[in-house]
Coordinates of C-alpha atoms in Angstrom, one line a residue:
Chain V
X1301 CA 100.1 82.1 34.6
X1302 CA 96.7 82.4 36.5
X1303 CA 97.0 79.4 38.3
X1304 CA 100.4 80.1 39.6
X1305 CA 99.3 83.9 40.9
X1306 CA 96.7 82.2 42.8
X1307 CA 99.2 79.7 44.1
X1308 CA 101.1 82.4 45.1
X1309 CA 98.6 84.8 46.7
X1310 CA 97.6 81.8 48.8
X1311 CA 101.1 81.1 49.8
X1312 CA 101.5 84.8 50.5
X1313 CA 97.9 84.5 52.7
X1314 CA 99.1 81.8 54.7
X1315 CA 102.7 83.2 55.2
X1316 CA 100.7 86.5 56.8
X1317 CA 97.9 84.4 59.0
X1318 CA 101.5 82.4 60.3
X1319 CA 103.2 85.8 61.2
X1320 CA 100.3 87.0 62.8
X1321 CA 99.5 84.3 65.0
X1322 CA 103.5 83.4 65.9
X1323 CA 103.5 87.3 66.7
X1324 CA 100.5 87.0 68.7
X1325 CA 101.7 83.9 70.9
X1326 CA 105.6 84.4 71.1
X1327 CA 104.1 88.2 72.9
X1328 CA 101.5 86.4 75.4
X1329 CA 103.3 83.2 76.5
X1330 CA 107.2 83.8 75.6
X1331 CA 109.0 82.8 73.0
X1332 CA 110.5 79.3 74.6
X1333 CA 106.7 78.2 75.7
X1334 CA 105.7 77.8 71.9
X1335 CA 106.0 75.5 69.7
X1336 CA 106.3 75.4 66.4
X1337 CA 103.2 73.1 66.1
X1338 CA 101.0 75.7 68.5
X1339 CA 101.6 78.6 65.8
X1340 CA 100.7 76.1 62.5
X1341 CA 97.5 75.4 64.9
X1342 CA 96.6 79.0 65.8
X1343 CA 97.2 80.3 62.0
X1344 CA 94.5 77.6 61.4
X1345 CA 96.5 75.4 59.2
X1346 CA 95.6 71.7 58.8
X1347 CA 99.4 71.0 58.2
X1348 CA 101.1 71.0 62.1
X1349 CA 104.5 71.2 59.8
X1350 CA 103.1 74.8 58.0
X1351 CA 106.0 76.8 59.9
X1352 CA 109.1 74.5 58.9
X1353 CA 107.9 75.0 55.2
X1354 CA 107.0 78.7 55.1
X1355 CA 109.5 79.7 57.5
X1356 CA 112.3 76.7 58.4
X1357 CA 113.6 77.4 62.0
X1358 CA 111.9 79.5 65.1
X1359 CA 114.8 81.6 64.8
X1360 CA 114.1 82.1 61.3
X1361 CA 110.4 83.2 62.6
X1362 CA 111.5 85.4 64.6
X1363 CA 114.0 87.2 61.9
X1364 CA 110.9 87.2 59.6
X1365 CA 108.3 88.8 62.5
X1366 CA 110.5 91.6 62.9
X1367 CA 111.4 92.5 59.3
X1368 CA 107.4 92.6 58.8
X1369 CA 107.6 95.2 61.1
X1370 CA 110.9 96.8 60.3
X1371 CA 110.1 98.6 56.9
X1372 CA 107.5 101.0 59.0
X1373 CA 109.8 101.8 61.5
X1374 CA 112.7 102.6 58.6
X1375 CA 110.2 104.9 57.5
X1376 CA 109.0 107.0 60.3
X1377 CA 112.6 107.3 61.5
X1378 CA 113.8 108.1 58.2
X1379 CA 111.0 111.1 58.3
X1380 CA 112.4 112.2 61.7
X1381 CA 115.8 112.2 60.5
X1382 CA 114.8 114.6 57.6
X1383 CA 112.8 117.2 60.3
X1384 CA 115.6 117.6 62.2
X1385 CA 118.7 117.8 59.8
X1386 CA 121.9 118.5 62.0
X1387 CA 120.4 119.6 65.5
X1388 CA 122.7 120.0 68.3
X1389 CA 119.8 119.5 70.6
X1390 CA 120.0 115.5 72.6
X1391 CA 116.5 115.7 72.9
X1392 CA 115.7 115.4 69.0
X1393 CA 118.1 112.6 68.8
X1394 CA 116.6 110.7 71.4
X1395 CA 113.4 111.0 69.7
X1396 CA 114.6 109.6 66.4
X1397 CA 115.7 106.7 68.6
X1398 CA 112.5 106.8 70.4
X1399 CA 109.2 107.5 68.5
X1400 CA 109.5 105.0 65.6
X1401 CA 108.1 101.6 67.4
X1402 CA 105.7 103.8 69.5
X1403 CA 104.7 105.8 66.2
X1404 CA 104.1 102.2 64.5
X1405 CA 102.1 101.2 67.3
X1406 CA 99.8 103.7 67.1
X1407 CA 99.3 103.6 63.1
X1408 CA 98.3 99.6 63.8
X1409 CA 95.8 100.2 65.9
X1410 CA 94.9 98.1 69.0
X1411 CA 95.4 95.9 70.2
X1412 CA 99.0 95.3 68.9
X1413 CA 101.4 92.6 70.0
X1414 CA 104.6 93.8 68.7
X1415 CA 105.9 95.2 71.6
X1416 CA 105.3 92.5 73.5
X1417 CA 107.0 90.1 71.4
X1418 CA 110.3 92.1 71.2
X1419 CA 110.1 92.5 74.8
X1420 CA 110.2 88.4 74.8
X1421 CA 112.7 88.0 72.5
X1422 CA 115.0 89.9 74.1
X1423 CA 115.4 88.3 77.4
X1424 CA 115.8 85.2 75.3
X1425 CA 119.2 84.5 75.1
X1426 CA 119.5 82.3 72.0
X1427 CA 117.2 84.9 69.9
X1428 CA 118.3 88.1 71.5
X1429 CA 120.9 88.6 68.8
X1430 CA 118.4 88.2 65.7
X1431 CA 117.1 91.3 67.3
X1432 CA 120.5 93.0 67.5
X1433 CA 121.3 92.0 64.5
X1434 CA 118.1 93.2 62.3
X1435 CA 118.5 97.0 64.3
X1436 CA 122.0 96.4 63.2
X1437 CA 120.9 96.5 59.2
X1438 CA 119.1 99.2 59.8
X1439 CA 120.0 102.0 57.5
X1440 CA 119.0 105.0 59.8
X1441 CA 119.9 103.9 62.9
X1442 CA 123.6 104.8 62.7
X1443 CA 122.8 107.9 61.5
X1444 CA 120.5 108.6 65.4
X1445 CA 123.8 107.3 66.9
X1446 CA 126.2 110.0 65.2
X1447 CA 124.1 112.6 66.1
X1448 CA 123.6 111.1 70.0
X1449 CA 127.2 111.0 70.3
X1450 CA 127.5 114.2 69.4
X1451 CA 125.5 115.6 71.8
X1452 CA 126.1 113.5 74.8
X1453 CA 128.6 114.7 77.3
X1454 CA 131.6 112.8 77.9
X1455 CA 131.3 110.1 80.1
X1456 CA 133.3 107.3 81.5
X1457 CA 133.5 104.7 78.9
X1458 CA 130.9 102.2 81.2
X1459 CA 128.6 104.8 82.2
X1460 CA 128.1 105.7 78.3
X1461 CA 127.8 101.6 77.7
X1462 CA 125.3 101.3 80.5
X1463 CA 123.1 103.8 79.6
X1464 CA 122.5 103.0 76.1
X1465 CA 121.4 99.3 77.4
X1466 CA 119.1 101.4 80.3
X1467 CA 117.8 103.9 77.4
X1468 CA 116.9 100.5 75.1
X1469 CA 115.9 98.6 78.0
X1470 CA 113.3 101.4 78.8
X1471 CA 112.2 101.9 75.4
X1472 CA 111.7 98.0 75.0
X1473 CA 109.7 97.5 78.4
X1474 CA 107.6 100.8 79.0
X1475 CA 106.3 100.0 75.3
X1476 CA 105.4 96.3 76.1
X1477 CA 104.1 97.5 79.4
X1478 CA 102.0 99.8 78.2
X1479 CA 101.3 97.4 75.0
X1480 CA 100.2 94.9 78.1
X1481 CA 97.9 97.4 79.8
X1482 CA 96.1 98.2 76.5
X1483 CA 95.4 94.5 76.2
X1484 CA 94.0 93.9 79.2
X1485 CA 91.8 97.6 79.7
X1486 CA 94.5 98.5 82.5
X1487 CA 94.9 102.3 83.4
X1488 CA 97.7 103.6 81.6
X1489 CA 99.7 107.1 83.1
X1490 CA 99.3 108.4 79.3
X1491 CA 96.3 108.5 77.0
X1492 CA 98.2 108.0 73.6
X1493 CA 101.3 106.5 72.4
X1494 CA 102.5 109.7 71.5
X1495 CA 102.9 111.3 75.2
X1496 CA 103.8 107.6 76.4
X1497 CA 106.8 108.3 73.8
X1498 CA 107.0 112.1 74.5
X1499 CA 107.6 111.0 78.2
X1500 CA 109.9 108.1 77.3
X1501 CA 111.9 111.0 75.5
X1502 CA 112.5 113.4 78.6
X1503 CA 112.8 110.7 81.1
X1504 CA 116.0 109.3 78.9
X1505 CA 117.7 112.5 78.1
X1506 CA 117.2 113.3 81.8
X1507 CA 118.9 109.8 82.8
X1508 CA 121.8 110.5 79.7
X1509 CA 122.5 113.8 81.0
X1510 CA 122.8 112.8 85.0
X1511 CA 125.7 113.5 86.6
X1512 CA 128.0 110.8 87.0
X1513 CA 129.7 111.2 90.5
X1514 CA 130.5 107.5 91.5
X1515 CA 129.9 108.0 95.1
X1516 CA 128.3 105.4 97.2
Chain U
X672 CA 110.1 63.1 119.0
X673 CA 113.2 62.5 116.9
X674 CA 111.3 60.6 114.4
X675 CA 109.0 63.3 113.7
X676 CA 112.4 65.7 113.4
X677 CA 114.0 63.9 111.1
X678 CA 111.0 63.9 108.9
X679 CA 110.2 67.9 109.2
X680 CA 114.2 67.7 107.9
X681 CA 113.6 65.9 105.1
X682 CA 110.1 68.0 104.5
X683 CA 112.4 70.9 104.7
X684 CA 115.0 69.7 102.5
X685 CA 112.7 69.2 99.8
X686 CA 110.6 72.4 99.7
X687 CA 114.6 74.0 99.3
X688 CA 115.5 71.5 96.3
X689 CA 112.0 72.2 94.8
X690 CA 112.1 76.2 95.4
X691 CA 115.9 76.2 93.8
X692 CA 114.8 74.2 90.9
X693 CA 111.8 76.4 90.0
X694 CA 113.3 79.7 90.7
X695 CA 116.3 78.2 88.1
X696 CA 113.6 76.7 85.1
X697 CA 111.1 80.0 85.7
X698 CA 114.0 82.6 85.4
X699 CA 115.8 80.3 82.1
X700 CA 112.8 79.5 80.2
X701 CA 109.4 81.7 81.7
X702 CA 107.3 81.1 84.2
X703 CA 104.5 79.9 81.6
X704 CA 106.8 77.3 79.5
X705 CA 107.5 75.4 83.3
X706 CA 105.5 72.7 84.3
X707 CA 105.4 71.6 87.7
X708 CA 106.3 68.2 86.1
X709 CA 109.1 69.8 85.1
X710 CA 110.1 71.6 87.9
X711 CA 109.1 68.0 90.3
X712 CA 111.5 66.3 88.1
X713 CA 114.5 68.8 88.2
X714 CA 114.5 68.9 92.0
X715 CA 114.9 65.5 91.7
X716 CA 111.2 64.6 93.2
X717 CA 110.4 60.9 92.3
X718 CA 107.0 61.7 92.5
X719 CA 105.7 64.7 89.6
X720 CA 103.1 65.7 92.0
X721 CA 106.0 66.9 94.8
X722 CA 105.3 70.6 94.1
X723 CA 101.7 70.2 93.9
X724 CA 101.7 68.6 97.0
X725 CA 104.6 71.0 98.9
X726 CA 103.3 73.9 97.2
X727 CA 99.8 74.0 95.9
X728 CA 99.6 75.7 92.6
X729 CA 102.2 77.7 90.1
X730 CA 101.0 81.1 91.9
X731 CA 101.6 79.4 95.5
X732 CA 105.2 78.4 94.2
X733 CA 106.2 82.1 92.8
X734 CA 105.0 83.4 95.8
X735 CA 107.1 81.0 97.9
X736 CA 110.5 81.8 95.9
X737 CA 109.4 85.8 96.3
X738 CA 109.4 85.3 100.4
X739 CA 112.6 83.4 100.1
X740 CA 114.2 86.0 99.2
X741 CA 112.1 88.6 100.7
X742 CA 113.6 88.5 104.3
X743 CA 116.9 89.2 103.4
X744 CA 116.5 91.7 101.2
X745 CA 113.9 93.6 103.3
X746 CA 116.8 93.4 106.2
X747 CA 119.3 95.1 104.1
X748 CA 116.9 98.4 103.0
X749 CA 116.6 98.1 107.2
X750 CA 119.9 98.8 107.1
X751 CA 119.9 101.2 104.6
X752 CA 117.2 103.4 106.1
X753 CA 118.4 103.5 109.4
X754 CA 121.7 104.7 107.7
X755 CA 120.0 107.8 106.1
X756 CA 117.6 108.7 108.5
X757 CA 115.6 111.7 107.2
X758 CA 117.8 112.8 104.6
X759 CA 116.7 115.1 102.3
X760 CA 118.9 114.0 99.4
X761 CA 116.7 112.0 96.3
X762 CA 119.6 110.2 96.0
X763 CA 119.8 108.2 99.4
X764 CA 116.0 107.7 99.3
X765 CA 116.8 106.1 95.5
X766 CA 119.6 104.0 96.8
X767 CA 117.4 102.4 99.6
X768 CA 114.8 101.5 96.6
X769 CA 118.0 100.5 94.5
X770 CA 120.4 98.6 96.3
X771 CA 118.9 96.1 97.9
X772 CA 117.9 93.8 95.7
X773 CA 121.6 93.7 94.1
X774 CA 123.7 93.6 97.3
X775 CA 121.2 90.4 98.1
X776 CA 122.5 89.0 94.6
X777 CA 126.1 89.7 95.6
X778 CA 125.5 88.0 99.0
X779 CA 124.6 85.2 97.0
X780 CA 127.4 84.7 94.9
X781 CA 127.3 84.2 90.9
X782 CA 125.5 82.1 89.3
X783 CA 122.0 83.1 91.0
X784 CA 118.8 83.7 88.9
X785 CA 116.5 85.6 91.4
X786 CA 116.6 88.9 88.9
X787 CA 116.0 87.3 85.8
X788 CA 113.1 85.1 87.9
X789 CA 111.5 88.3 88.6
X790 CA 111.8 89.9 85.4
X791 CA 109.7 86.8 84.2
X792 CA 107.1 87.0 86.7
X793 CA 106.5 90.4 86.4
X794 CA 105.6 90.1 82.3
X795 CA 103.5 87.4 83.1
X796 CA 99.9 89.0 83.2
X797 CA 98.7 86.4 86.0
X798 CA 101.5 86.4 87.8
X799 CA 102.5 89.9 88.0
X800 CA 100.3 90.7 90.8
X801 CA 102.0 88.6 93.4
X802 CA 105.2 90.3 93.0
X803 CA 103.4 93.6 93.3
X804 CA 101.6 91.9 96.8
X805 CA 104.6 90.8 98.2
X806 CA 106.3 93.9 97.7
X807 CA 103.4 96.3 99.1
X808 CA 103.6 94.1 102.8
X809 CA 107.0 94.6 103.2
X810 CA 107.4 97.1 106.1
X811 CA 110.3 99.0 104.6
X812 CA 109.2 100.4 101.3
X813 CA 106.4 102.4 102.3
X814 CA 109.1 104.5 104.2
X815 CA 111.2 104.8 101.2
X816 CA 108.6 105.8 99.3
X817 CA 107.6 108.6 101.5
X818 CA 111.1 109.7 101.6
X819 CA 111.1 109.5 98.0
X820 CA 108.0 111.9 97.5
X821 CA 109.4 114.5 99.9
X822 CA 112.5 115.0 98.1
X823 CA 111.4 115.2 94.5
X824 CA 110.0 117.8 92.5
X825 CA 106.6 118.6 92.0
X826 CA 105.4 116.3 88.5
X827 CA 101.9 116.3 87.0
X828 CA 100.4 113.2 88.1
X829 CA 100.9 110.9 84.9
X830 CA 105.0 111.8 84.9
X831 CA 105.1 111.0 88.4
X832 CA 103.2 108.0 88.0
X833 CA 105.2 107.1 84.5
X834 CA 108.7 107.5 86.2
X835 CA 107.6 105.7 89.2
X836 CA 107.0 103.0 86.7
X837 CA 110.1 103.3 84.8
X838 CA 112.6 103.1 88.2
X839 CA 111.0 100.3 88.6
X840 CA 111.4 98.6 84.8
X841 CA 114.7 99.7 85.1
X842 CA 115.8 98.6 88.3
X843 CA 114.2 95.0 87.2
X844 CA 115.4 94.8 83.6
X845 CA 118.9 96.3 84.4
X846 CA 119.3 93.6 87.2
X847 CA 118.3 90.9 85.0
X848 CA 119.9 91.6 81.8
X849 CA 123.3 92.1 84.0
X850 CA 122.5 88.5 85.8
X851 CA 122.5 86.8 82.4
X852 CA 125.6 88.4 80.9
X853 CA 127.0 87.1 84.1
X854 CA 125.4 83.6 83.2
X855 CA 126.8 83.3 79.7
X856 CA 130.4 84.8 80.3
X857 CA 129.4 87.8 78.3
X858 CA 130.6 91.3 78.9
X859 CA 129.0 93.6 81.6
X860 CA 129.7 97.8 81.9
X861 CA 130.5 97.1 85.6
X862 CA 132.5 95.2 87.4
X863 CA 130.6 94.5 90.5
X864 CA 126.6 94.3 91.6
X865 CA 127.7 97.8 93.7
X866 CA 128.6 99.6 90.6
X867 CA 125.4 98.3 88.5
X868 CA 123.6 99.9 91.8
X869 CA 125.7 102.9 91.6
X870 CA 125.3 103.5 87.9
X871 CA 121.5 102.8 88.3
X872 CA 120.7 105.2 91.0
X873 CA 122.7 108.2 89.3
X874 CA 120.1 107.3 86.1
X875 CA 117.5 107.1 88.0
X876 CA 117.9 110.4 90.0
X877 CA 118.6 111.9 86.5
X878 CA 115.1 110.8 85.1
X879 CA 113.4 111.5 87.8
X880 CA 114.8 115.3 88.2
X881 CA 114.7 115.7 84.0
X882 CA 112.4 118.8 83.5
X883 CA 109.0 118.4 81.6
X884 CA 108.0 120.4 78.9
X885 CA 105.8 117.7 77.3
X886 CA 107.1 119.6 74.0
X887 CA 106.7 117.0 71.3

């Protein structure tokens, strides 16, 4: 019995030191640019093959980076969601959709590379959807949605479509921008995660709530 | 004489085949997962040491797709500016930062991969600065930037500087993510690269105007 809890707190170990230094890599150089071989190398594992057998596929890598993270984030959305019960006010909406990943940021201290890497991921086309599809299982995100739609003015059908991809594309890049800046002692317009997301916030209910006019 | 013209032709040829190929590889896979090798051997270059020897390094070559592109789209903001004179509507000073770079793409004709080749430079930490030098000597944007900061409100300096930023992750992302749904037959919210612009400079105005309370 004590031999195999060793056995699997090692596994366990190594499993982390992978996630850490796939994380790490896939944010700095791209997803594509790294191999498989690089990340068993970087986690400091003799084996080159460490990654197939912990993790199989990049793809699966990438599935299990993000559910590392994706427990947090549950959490500190799941908190929001309690503080503001049924508001009819967009702007505590957005923030449920907006201060969980900048919140997480913050608790890990810096540097962090998550942002970074979800950033990458997404303008990969082939691993784009494992993203999609983890914020998909989420169990709170739904929930941010209901109460976004109810607040949102009606807009034409492709207005409302583009800016939820502008509101997620701006989440996603101001993060790993700012992420970015932080790693390499760049000035950064706000001093803590927290106004970076409060400024995040009134920028995108300002962009859902523009008028939609259509002229050219 | 005609010797030496036929040769400058060929010279000429080549640089095109090699810019088209890298521009294509950089904006697919990332800037940093490209080789020149790689890029030599797409255009179709015998030799792997074509770029190197047309080009210089990866920097010279990303700056050499950038002004390859630069002429054209600094001739249609011309346009653009000369239309508007000295407005004082935001939104005709956003659409002169807007709609350039996605009436070029439309000039071009789908596929193309000039957006998505951007969006990679500019989350490359090395590489990043070249777009950002290229696009502070063009002649046209300091104008629309001063238009710009005559019609909007008055921000405290980290909003201003934090929206400034966002326009332009927007503008960038927006572009690219639209030029690969394009790519892989996928769904876009608009029909043409005049309604992305459209839909992007109504958001844009919207976030810029959207009041702060920096309430969190």
């Amino acid at each position: 019995m004590a031999g195999r809890t060793v056995r699997a707190e090692q596994v366990s170990a190594t499993r982390e030191l992978i996630l850490t230094a796939a994380e790490r890599l896939f944010a700095e150089r791209g997803v594509y640019a790294v191999s498989n071989r690089q990340v068993s190398e970087a986690a400091g594992q003799g084996n080159n093959a460490a990654v197939g057998y912990h993790f199989g596929t990049k793809a699966d890598l990438v599935r299990a980076i993000a559910r590392k993270h994706a427990g947090e984030i549950e959490r500190i959305r799941g908190r929001l969601l309690a503080e503001i019960g049924d508001s009819d006010d967009i702007r505590d909406w957005v923030a449920c959709l907006v201060r969980p990943v900048p919140e997480h940021l913050a608790d890990l201290g810096s540097p962090t590379w998550y942002a970074r890497f979800c950033a990458q991921v997404m303008t990969d086309p082939a691993l784009h959807e494992i993203i999609v599809e983890e914020s998909l299982s989420s169990a709170s995100l739904p929930q941010v949605i209901e109460g976004l739609n109810r607040c949102l003015p009606d807009l034409p059908a492709e207005v409302s479509a583009e800016r939820g991809i502008m509101a997620r594309e701006l989440i996603l890049h101001i993060s790993a921008e700012r992420e970015r800046a932080l790693a390499e002692n760049s000035p950064t317009p706000r001093a803590t995660w927290h106004d970076a997301a409060t400024g995040l916030i009134e920028a995108i209910v300002g962009l859902w709530l523009a008028p939609v006019t259509g002229r050219s």
